[in-house]
mmCIF file of C-alpha atoms in Angstrom:
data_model
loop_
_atom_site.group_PDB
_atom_site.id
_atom_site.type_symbol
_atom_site.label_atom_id
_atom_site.label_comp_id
_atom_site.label_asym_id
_atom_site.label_seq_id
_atom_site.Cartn_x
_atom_site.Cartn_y
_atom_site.Cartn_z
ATOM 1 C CA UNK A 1 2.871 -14.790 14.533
ATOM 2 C CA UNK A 2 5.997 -13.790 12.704
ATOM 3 C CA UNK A 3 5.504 -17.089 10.428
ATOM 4 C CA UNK A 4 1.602 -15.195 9.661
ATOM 5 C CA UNK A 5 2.994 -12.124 8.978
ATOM 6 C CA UNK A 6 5.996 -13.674 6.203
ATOM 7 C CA UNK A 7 3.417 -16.010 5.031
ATOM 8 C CA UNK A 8 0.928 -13.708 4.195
ATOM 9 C CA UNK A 9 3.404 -10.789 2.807
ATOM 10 C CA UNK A 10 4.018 -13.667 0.232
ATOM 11 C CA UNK A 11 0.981 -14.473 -0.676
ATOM 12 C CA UNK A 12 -0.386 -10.302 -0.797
ATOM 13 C CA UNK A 13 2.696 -10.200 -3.051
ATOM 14 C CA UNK A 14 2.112 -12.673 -5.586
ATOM 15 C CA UNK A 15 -1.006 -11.719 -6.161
ATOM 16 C CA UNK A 16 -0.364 -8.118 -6.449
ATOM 17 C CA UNK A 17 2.609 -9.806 -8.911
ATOM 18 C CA UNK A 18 0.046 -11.352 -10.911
ATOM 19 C CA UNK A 19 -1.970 -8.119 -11.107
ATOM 20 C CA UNK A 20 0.614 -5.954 -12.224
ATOM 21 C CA UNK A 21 1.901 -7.964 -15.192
ATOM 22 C CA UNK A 22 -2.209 -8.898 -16.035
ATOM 23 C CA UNK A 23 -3.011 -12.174 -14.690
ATOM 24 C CA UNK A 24 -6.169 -11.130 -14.325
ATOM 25 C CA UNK A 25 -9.968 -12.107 -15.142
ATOM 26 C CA UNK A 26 -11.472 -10.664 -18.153
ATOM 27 C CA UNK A 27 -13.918 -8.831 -15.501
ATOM 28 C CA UNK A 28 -11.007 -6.430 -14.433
ATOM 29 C CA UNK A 29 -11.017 -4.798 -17.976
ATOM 30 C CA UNK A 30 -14.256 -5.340 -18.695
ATOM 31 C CA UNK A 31 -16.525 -2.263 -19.619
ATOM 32 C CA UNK A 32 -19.265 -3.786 -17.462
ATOM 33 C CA UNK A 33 -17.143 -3.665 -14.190
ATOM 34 C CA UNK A 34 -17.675 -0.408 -12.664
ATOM 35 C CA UNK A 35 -14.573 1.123 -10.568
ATOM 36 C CA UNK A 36 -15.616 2.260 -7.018
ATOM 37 C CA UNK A 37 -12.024 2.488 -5.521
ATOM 38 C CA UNK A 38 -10.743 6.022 -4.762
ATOM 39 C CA UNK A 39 -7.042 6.656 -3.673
ATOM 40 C CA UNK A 40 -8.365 8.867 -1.015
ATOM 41 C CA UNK A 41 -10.927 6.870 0.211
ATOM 42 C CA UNK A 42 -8.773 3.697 0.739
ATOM 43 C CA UNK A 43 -5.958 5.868 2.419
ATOM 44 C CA UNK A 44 -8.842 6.223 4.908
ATOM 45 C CA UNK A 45 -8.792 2.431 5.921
ATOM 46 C CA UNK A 46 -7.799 1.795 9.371
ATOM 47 C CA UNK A 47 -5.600 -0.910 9.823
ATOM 48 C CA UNK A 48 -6.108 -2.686 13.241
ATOM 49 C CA UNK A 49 -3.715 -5.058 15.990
ATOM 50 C CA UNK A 50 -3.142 -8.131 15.092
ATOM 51 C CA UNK A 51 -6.632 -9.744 16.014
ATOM 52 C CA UNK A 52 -8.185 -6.991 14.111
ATOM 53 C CA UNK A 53 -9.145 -4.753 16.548
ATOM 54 C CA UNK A 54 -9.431 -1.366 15.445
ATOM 55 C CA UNK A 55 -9.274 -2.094 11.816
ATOM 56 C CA UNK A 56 -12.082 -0.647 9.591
ATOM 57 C CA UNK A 57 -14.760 -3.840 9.360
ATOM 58 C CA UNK A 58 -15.525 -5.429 6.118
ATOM 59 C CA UNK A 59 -18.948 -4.103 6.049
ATOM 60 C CA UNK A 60 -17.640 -0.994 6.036
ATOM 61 C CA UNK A 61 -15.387 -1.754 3.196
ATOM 62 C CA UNK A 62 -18.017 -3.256 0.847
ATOM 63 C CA UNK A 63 -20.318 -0.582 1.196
ATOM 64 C CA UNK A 64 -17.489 2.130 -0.158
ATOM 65 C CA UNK A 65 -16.102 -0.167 -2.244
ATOM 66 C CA UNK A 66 -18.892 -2.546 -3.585
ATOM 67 C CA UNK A 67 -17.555 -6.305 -3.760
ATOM 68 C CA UNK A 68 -13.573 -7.365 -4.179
ATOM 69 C CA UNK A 69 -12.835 -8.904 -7.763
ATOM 70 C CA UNK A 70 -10.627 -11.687 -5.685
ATOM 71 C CA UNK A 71 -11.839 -12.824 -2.230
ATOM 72 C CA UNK A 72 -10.192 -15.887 -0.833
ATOM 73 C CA UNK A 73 -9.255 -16.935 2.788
ATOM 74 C CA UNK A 74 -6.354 -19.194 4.198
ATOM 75 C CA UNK A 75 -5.351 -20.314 7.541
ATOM 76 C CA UNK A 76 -1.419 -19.787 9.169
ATOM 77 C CA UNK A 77 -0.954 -20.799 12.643
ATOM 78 C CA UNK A 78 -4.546 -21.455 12.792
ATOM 79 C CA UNK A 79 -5.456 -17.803 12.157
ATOM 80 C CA UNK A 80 -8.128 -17.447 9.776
ATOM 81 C CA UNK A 81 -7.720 -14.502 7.714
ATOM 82 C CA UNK A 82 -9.199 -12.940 4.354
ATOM 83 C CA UNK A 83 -7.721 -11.327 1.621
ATOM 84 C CA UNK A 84 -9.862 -8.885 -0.840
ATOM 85 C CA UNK A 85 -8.518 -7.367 -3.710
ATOM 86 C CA UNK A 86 -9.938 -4.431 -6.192
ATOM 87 C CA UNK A 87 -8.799 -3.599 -9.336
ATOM 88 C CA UNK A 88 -9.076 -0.192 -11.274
ATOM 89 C CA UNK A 89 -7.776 2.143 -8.163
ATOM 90 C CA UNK A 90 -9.051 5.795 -9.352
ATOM 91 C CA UNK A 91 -10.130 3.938 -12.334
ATOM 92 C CA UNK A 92 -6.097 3.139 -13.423
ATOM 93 C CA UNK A 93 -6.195 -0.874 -14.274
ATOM 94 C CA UNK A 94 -2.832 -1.539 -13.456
ATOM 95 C CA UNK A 95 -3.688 0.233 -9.649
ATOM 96 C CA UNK A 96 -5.114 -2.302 -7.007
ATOM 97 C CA UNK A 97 -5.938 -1.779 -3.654
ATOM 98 C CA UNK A 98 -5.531 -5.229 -1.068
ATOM 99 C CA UNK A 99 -6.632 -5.503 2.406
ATOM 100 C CA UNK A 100 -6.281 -8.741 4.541
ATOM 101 C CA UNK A 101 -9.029 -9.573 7.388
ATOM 102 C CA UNK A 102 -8.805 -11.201 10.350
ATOM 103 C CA UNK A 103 -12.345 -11.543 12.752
ATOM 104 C CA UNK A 104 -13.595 -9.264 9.881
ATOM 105 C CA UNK A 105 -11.536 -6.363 10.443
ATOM 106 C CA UNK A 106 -8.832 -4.908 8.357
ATOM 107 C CA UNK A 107 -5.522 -6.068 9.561
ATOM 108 C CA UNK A 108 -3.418 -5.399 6.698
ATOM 109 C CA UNK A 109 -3.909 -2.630 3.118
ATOM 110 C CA UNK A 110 -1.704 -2.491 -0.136
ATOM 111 C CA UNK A 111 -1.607 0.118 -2.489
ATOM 112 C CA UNK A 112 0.185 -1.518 -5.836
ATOM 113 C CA UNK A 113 0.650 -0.188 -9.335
ATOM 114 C CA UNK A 114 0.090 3.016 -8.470
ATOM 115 C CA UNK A 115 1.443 6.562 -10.368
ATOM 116 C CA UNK A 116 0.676 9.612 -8.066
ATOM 117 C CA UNK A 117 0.190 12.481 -9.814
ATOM 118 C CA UNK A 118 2.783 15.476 -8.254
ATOM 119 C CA UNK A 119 4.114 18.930 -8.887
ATOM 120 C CA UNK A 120 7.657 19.080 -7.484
ATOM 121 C CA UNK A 121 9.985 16.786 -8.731
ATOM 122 C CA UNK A 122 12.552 14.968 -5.550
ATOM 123 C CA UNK A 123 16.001 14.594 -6.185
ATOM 124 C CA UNK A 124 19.101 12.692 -4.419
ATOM 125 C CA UNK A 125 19.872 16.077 -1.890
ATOM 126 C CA UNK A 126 16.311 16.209 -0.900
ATOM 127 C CA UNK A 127 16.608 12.245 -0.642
ATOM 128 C CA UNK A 128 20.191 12.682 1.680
ATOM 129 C CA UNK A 129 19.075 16.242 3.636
ATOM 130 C CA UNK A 130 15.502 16.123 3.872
ATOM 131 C CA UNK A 131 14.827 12.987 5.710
ATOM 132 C CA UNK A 132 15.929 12.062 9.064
ATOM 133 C CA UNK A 133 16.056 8.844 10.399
ATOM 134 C CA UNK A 134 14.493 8.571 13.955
ATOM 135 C CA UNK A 135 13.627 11.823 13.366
ATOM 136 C CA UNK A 136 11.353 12.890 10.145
ATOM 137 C CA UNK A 137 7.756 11.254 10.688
ATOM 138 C CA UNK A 138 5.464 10.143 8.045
ATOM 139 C CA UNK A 139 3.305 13.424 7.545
ATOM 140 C CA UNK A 140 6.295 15.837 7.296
ATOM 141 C CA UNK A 141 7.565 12.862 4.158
ATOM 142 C CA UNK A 142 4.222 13.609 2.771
ATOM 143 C CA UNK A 143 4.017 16.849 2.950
ATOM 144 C CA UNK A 144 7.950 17.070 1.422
ATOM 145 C CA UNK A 145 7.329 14.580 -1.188
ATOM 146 C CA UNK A 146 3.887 14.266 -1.711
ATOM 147 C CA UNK A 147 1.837 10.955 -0.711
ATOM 148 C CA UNK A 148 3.990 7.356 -2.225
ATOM 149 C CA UNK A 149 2.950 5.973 -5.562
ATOM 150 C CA UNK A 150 2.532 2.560 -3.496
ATOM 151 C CA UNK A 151 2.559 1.763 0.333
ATOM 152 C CA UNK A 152 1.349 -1.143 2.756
ATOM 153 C CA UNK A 153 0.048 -0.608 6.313
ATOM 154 C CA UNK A 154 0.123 -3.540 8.851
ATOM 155 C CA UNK A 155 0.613 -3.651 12.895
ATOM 156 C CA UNK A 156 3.391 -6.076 14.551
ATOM 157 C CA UNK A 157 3.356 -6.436 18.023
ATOM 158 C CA UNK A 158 1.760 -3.022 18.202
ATOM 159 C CA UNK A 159 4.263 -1.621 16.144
ATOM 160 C CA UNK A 160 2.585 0.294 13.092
ATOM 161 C CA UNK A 161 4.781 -0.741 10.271
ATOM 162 C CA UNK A 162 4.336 2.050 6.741
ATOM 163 C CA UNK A 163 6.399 0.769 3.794
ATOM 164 C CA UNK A 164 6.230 3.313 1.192
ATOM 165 C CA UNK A 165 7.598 4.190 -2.476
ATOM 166 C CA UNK A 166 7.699 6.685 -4.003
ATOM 167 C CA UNK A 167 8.609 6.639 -8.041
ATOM 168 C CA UNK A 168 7.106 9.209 -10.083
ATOM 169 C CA UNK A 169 8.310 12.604 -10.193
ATOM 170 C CA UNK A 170 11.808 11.651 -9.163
ATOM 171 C CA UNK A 171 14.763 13.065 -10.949
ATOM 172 C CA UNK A 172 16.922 10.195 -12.726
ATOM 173 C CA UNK A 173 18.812 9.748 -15.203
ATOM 174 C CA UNK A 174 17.156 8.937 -18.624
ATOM 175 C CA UNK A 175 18.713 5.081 -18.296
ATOM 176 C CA UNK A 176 17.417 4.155 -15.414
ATOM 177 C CA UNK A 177 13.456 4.461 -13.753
ATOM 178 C CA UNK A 178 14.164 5.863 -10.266
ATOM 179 C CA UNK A 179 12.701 4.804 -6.906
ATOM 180 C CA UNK A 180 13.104 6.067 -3.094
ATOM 181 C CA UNK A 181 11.806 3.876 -0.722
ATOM 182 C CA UNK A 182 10.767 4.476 3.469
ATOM 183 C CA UNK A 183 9.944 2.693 6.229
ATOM 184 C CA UNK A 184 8.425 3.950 9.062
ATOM 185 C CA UNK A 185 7.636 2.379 12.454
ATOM 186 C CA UNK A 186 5.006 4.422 14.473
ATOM 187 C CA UNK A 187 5.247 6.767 11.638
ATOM 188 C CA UNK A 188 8.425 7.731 12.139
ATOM 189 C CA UNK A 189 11.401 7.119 9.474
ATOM 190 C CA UNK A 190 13.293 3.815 10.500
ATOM 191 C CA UNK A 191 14.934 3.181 7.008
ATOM 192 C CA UNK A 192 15.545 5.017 3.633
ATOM 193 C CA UNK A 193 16.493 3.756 0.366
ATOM 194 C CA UNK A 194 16.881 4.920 -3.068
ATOM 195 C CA UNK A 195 17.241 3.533 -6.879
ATOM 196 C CA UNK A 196 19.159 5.615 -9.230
ATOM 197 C CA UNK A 197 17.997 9.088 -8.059
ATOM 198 C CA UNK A 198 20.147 12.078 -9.344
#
């Protein structure tokens, strides 16, 4: 199962690559294509065990979200499993919501190229003093910081595994584009890293 999870982390990355720097079809910008994707509605998605159990079901997800713009399926360890992706998250182009399906049911969900729009701007002493690790959980890091410009959701061994980042609204200096970046297992903080932050 580890091999699945690496595997397919490589491949959700790629293509997320691809998105960002516009590898796309003409249908993603196209004036035709309507966007249905809502941050709040695909923070919603439940993301289920392994086997997909207790993940929001693909019929669910089409009916929010109308069809993907890039459905494809592979087999690792002779798990079948299904990636969708959507373009145009709260109608940004460069935003794209993933999910990854196994038995029809959402086992995996990445939020990429996403700017979160924020009041309070987070520097390097809120960074160091106001998150704890083994202690702060995901909700009080939202409520501190906001909710991460991108973040992916998946469950390992019935561990539920958040890797978030935030990087707007983060006080840097003018040289450098700053990033913090958590990880939380059963939402609480396991690992905290930052990029230039001042």
């Amino acid at each position: 199962m580890k091999s699945f999870v690496r595997i397919t982390k490589l491949f959700l990355g790629v293509v997320a690559a691809l998105l960002v720097v516009g590898f796309t079809t003409t249908s993603f910008a196209s004036s035709h294509y309507k966007y249905q994707v809502t941050r709040n509605e695909f923070d919603k998605i439940s993301v289920g065990s392994n086997n997909g159990n207790g993940g929001t079901s693909l019929k669910q997800i089409e009916k929010e979200f109308g069809s993907p713009k890039i459905k494809s399926s592979h087999t690792v360890d002779n798990v079948r499993t299904t990636m969708l992706v959507w373009s145009g998250v709260d109608n940004d182009s460069n935003a794209a919501a993933i999910v990854e399906l196994v038995n029809n049911k959402v086992v995996y969900k990445e939020l990429t190229g996403y700017q979160y729009t924020r009041k309070n701007v987070a520097s390097l002493n809120d960074f160091n003093n106001k998150l704890t690790v083994n202690q702060t959980t995901y909700q009080e890091a939202v409520k501190e910081f906001g909710k991460p410009d991108e973040y992916s959701v998946s469950t390992q061994n019935g561990t539920k595994i958040i890797s978030a980042v935030w990087s707007s609204n983060l006080k840097h200096s003018s040289k450098a584009k700053a990033t913090m970046t958590l990880q939380f297992n059963n939402d609480v903080l396991v690992n905290k890293s930052q990029v230039s932050m001042e």
